[in-house]
mmCIF file of C-alpha atoms and ligand atoms in Angstrom:
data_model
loop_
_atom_site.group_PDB
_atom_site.id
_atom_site.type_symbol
_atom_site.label_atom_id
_atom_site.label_comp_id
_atom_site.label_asym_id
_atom_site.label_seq_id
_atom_site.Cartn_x
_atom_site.Cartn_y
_atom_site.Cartn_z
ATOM 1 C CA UNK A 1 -23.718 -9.912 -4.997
ATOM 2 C CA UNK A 2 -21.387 -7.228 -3.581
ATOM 3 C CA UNK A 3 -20.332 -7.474 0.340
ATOM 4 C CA UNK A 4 -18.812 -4.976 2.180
ATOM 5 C CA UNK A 5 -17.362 -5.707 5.205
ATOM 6 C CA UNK A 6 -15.243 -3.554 7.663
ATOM 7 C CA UNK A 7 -11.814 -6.030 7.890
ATOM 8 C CA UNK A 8 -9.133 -4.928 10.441
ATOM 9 C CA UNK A 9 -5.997 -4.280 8.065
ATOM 10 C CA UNK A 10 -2.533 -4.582 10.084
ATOM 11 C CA UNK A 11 -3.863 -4.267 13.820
ATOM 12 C CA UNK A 12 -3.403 -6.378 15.695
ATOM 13 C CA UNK A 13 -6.824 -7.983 17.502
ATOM 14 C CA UNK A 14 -6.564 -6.170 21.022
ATOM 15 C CA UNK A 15 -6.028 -2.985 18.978
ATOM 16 C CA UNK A 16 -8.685 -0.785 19.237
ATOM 17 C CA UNK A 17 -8.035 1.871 17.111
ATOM 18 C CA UNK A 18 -8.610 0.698 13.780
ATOM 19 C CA UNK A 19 -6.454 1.893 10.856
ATOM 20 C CA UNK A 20 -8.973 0.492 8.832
ATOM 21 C CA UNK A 21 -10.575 0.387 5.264
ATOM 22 C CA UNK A 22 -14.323 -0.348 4.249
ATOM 23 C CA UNK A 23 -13.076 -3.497 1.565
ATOM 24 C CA UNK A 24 -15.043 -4.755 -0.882
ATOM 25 C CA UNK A 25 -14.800 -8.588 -1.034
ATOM 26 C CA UNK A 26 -12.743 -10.318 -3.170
ATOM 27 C CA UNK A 27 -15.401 -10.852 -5.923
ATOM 28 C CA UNK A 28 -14.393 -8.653 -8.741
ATOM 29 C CA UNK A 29 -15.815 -5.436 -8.799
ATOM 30 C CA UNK A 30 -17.102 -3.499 -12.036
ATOM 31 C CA UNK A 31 -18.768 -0.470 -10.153
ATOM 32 C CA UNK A 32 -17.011 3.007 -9.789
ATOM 33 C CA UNK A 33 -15.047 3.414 -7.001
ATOM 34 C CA UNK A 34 -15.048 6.510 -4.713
ATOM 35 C CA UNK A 35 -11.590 7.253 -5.474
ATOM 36 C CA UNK A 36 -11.970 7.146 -9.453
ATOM 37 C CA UNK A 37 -11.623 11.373 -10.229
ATOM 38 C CA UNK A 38 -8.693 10.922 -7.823
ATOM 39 C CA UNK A 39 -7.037 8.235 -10.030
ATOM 40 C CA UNK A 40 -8.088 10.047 -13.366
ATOM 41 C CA UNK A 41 -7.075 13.516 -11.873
ATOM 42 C CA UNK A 42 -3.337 11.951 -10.706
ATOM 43 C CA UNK A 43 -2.908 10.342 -14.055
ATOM 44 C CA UNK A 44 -3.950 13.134 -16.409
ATOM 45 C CA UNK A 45 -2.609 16.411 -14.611
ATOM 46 C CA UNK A 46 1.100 17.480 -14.076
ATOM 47 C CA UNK A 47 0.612 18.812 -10.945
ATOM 48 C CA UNK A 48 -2.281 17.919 -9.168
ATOM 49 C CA UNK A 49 -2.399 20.059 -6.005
ATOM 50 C CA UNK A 50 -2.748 16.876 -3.533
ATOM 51 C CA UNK A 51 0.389 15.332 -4.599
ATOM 52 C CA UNK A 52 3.830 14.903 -5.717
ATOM 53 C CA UNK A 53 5.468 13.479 -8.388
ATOM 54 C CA UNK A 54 8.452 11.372 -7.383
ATOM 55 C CA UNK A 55 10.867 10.578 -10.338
ATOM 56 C CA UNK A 56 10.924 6.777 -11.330
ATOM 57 C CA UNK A 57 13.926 5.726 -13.475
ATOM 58 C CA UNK A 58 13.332 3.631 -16.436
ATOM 59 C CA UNK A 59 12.901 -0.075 -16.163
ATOM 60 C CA UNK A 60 14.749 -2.596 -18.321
ATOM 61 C CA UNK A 61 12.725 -4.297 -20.914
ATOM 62 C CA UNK A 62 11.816 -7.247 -18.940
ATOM 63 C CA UNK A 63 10.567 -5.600 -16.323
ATOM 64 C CA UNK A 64 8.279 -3.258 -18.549
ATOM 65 C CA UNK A 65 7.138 -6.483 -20.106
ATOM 66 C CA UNK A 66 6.337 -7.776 -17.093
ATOM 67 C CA UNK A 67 4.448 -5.235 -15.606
ATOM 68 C CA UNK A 68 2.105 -4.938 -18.085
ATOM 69 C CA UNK A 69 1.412 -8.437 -17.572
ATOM 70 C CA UNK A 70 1.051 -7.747 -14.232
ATOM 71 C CA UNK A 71 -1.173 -4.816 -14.844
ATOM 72 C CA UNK A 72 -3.849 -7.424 -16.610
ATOM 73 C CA UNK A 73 -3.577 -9.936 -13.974
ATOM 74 C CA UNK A 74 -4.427 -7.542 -11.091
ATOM 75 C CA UNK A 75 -7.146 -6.399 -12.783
ATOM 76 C CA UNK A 76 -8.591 -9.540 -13.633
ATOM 77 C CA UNK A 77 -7.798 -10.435 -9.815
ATOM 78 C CA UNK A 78 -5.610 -13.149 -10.360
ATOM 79 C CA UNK A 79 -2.203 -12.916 -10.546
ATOM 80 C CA UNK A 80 -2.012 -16.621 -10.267
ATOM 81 C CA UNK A 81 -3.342 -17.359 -13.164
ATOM 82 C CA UNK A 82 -3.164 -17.382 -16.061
ATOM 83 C CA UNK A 83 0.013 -15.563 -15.964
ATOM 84 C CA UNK A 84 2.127 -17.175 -12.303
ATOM 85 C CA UNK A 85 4.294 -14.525 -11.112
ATOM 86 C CA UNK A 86 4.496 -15.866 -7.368
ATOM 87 C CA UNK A 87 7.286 -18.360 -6.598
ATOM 88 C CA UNK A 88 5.055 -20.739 -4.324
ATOM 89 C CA UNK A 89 8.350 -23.040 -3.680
ATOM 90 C CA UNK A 90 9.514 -20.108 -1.572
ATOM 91 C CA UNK A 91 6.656 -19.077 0.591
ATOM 92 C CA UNK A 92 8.194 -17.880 3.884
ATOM 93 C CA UNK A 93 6.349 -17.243 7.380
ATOM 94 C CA UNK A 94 6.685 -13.661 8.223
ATOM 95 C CA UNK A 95 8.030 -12.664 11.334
ATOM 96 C CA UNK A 96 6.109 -11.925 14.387
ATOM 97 C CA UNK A 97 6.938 -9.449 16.931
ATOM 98 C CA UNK A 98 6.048 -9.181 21.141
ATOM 99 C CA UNK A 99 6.038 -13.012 21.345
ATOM 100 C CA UNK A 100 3.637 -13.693 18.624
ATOM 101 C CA UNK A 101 1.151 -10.919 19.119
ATOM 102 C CA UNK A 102 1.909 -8.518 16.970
ATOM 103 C CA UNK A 103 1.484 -10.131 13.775
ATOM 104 C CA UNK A 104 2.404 -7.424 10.937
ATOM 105 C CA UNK A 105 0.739 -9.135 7.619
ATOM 106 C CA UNK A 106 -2.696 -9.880 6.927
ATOM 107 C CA UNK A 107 -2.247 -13.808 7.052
ATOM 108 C CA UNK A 108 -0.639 -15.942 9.983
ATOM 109 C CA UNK A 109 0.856 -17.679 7.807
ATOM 110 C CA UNK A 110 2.713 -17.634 4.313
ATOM 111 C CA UNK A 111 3.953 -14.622 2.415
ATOM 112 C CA UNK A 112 5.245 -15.518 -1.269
ATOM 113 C CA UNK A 113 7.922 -14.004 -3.249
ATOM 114 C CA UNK A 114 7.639 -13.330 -6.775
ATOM 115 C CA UNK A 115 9.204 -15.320 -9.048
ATOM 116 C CA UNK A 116 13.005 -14.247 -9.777
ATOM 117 C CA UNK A 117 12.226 -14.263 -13.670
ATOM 118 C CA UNK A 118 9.604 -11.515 -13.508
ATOM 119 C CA UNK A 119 12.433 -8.848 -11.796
ATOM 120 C CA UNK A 120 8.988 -7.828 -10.398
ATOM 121 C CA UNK A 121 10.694 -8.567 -6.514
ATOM 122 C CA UNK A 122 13.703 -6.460 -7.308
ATOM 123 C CA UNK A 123 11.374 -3.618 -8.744
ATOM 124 C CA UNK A 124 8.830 -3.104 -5.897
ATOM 125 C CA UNK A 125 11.724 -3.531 -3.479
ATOM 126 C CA UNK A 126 13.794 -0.892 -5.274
ATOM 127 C CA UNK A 127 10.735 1.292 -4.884
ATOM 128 C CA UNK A 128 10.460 0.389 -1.244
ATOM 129 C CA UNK A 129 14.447 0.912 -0.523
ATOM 130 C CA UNK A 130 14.654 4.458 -2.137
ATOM 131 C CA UNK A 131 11.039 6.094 -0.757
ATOM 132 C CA UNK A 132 13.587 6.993 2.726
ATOM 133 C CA UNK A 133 15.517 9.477 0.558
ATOM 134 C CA UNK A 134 12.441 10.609 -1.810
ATOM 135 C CA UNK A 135 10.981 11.826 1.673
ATOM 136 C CA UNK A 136 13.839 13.409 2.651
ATOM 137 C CA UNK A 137 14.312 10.876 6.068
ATOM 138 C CA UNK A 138 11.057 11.426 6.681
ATOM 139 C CA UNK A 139 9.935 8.020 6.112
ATOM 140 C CA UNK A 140 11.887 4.466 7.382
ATOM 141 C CA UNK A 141 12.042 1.206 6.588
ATOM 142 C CA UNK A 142 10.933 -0.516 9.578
ATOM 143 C CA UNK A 143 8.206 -2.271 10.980
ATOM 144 C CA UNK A 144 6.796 0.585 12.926
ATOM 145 C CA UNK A 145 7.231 2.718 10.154
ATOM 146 C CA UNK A 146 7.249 2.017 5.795
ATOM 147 C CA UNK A 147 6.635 -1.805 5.889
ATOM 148 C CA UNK A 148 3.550 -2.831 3.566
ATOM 149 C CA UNK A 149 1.891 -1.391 0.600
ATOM 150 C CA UNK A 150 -1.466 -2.777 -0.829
ATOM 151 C CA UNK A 151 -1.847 -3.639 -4.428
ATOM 152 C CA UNK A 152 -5.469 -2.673 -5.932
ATOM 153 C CA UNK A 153 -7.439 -2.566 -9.635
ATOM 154 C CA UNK A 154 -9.253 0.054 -10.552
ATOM 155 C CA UNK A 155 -11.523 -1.114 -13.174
ATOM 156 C CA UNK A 156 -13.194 2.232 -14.657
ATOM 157 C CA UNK A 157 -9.499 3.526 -15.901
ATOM 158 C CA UNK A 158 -7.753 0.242 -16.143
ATOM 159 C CA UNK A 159 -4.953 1.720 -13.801
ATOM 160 C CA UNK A 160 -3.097 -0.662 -11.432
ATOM 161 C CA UNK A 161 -1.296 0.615 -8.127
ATOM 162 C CA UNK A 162 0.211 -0.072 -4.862
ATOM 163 C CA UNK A 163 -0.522 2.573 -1.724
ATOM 164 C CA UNK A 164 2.656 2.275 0.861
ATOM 165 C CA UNK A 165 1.333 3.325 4.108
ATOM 166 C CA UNK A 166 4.644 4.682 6.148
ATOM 167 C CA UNK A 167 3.814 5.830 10.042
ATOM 168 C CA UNK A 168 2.050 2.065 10.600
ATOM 169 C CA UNK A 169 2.595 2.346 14.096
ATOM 170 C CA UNK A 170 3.602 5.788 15.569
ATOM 171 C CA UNK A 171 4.064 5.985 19.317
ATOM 172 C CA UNK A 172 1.615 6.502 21.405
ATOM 173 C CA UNK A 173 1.728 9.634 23.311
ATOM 174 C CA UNK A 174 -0.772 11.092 25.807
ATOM 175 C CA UNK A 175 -0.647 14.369 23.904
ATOM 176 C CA UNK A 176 0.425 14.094 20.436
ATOM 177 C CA UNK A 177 -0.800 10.636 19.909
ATOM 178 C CA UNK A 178 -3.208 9.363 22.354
ATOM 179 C CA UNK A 179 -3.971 6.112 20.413
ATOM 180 C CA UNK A 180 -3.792 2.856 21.603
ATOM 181 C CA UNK A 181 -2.763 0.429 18.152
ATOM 182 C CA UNK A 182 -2.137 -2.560 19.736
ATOM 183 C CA UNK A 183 0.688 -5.037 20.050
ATOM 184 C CA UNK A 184 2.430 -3.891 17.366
ATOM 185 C CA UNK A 185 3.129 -0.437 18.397
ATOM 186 C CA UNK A 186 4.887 -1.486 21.948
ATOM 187 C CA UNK A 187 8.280 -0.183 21.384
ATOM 188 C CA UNK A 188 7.660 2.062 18.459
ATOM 189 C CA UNK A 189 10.115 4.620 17.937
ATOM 190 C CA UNK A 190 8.169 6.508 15.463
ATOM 191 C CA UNK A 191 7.104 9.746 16.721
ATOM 192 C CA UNK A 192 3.886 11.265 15.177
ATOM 193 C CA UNK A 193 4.612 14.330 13.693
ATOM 194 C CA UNK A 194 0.924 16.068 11.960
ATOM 195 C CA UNK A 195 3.534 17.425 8.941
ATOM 196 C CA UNK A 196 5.074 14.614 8.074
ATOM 197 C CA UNK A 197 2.031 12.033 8.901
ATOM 198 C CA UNK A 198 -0.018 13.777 6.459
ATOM 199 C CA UNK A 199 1.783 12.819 3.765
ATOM 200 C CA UNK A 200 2.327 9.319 4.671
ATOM 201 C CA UNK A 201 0.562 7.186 2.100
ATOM 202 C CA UNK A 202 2.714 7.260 -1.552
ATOM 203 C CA UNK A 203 1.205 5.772 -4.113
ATOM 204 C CA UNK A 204 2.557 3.912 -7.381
ATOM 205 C CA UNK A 205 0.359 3.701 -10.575
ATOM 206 C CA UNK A 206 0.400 2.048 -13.740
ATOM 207 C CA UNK A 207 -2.095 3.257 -16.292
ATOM 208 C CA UNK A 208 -3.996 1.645 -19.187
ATOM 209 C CA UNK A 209 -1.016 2.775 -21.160
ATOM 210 C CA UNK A 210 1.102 0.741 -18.870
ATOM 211 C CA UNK A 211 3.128 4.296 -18.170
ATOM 212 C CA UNK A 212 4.162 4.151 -14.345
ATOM 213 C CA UNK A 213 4.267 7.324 -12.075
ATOM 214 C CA UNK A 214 4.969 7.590 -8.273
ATOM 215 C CA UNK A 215 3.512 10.203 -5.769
ATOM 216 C CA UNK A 216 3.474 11.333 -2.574
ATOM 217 C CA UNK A 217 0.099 12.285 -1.655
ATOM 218 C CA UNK A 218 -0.532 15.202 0.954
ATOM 219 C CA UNK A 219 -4.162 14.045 2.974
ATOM 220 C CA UNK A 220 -4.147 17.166 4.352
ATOM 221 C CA UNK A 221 -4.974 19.366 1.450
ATOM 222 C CA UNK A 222 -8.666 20.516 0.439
ATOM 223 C CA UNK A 223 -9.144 20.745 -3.261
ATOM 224 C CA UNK A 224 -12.401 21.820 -3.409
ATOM 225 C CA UNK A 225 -13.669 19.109 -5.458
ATOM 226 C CA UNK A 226 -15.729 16.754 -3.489
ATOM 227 C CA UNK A 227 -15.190 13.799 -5.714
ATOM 228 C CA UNK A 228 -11.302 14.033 -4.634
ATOM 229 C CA UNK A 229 -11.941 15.497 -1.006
ATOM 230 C CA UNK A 230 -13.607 12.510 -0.161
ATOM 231 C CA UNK A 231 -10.480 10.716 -0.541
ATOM 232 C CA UNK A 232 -7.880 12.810 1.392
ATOM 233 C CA UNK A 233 -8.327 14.310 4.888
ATOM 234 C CA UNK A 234 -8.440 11.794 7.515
ATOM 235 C CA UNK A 235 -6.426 13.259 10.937
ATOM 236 C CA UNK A 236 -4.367 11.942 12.323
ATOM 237 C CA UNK A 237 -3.980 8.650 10.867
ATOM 238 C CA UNK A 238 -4.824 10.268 7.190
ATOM 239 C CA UNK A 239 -5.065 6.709 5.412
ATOM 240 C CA UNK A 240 -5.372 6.846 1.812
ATOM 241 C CA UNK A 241 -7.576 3.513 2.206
ATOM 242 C CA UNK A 242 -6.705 1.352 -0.874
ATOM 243 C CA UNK A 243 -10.363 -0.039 -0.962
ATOM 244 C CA UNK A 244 -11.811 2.929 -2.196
ATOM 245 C CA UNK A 245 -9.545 2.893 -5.207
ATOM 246 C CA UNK A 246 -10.070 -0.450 -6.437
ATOM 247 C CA UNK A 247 -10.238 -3.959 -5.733
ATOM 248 C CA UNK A 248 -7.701 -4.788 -3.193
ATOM 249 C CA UNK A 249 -5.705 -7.783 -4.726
ATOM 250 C CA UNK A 250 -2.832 -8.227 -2.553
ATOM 251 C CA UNK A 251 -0.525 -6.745 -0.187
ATOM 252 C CA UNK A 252 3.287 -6.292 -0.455
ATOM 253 C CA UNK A 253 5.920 -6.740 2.136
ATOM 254 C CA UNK A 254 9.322 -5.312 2.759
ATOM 255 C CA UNK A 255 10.897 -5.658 5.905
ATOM 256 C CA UNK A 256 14.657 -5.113 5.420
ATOM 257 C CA UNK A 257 17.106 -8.049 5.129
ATOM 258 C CA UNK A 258 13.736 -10.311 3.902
ATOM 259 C CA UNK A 259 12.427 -11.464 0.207
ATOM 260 C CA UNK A 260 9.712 -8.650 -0.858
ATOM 261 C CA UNK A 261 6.886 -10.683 -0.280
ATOM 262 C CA UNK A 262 3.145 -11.158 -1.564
ATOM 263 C CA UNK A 263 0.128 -11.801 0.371
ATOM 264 C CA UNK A 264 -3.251 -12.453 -1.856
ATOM 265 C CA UNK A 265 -6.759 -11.352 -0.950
HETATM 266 C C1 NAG B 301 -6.653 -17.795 -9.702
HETATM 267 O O1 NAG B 301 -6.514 -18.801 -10.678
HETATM 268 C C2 NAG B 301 -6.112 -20.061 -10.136
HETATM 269 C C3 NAG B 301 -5.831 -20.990 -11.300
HETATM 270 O O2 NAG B 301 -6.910 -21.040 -12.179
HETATM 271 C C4 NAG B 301 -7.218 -20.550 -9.199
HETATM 272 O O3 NAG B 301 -6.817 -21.791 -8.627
HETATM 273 C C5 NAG B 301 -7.415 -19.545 -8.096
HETATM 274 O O4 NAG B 301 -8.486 -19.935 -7.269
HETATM 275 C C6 NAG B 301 -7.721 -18.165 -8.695
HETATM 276 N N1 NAG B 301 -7.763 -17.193 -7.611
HETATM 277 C C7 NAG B 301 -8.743 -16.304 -7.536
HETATM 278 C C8 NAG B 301 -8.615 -15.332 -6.398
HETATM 279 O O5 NAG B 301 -9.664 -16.239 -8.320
HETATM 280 C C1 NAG B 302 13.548 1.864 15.329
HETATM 281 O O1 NAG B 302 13.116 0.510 15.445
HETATM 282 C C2 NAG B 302 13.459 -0.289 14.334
HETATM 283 C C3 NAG B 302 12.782 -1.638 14.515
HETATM 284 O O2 NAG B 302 13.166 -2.225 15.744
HETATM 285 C C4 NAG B 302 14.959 -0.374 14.194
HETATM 286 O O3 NAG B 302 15.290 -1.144 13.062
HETATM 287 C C5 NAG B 302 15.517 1.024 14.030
HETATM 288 O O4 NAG B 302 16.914 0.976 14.008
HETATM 289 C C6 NAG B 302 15.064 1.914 15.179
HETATM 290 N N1 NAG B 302 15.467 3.281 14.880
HETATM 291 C C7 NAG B 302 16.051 4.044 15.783
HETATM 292 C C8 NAG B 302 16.395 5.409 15.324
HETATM 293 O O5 NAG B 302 16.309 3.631 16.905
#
């Protein structure tokens, strides 16, 4: 049986603006998902016209290893089992902001690190640290800003990936941004610029080949393909929802000066 449910990703409950996905539930998934020709097309072309590439250096051994492992587990929607690669010893609470109501992960409660054997922490928070200077300052680390990315499965291609979502929580502002977003956007000293909010969602991928690639992914281009249209657009909040490229497995956390943390689905 397949449910779909509309669930409320990172807003907080008084929010009413939801920056929101249609998810399919947890149960694993073998159906084509809308955003399949936009997987294939980022994979197979150089220079696909909605996107980026954004150089990744080369990862030791290990880490190669152990994404490939990582690959398999995600799309078998476990990465518990049979291969661990959480460090449940270490499970943290993540911090909450505007006493308690802004809550910034999924879960009240625990986030877990990966283990420190799989270098897997070290390599998504690499990725997190040095997205700032791939945009050009565009992007921050911060928790109104580049915070979160969500890891999903896409079963047709066998590709794995994360989508970071920078902009979370732009400013509200009675004429550039006249969105209420809840607790979590009191304070925010993100300002929403269309330019630069367009291209907020950057997207890692590791293929059947277990070959990794990074992008930056402009949601305000039209490519004339409906199949890959479908995906992009979106103003203002242009959300490259991770649910219609896969199962959604787990999200990643990185607030600076924590452990990159894991949150399962
Ligand atoms: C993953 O596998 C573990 C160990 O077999 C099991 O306890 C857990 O429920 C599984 N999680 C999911 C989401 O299937
Ligand atoms: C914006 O807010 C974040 C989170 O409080 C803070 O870390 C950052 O320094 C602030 N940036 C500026 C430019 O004030």
């Amino acid at each position: 049986m397949n449910l779909f449910f509309f669930f409320l990703v990172l807003v907080s409950p008084a929010s009413s603006i939801p920056l929101s996905s249609v998810r399919s539930s947890a149960l694993a998934s073998t159906l084509p998902f809308p955003g399949d020709k936009f997987i294939r097309t980022l994979l197979r072309s150089h220079a696909p016209k909605f996107a980026t590439g954004i150089p990744l250096a080369v990862s030791p051994p290990i880490t190669q290893r152990n994404l490939a492992l990582f690959r398999t587990a995600a799309l078998n929607l476990n990465i518990t089992h049979p291969v661990t690669f959480l460090d449940d010893s270490r499970k943290f609470h993540y911090p909450v902001f505007e006493t308690t109501k802004c809550q910034l992960g999924k879960d009240t409660d625990n986030v877990t690190p990966f283990l420190d054997s799989t270098t897997l922490g070290t390599y998504f928070k690499d990725i997190f640290q040095m997205i700032p200077s791939w945009t050009n300052g565009d992007t921050v680390l911060s928790r109104f800003d580049l915070f979160h990315g969500h890891l999903f499965a896409n079963p047709s291609t066998g590709a794995v990936g994360v989508v970071f979502h920078s902009k979370e929580y732009p400013a509200e502002n009675t004429e550039t941004f006249p969105f209420n977003l809840g607790y979590c956007q009191i304070n925010s000293n993100v300002t929403f610029v269309q330019k630069i909010m367009r291209k907020r969602n950057i997207i890692w991928i590791i293929d059947d080949r277990d070959r990794t690639s990074l992008w930056r992914v402009d949601m305000g281009v039209r490519t004339g393909d409906s199949a890959i249209d479908t995906i992009l657009g979106g103003e203002p909040f242009y959300t490259l929802y991770e649910g219609s490229l896969g199962n959604v497995v787990a999200d990643l956390y990185y607030l600076n000066g924590l452990e990159l943390s894991v949150s399962l689905y």
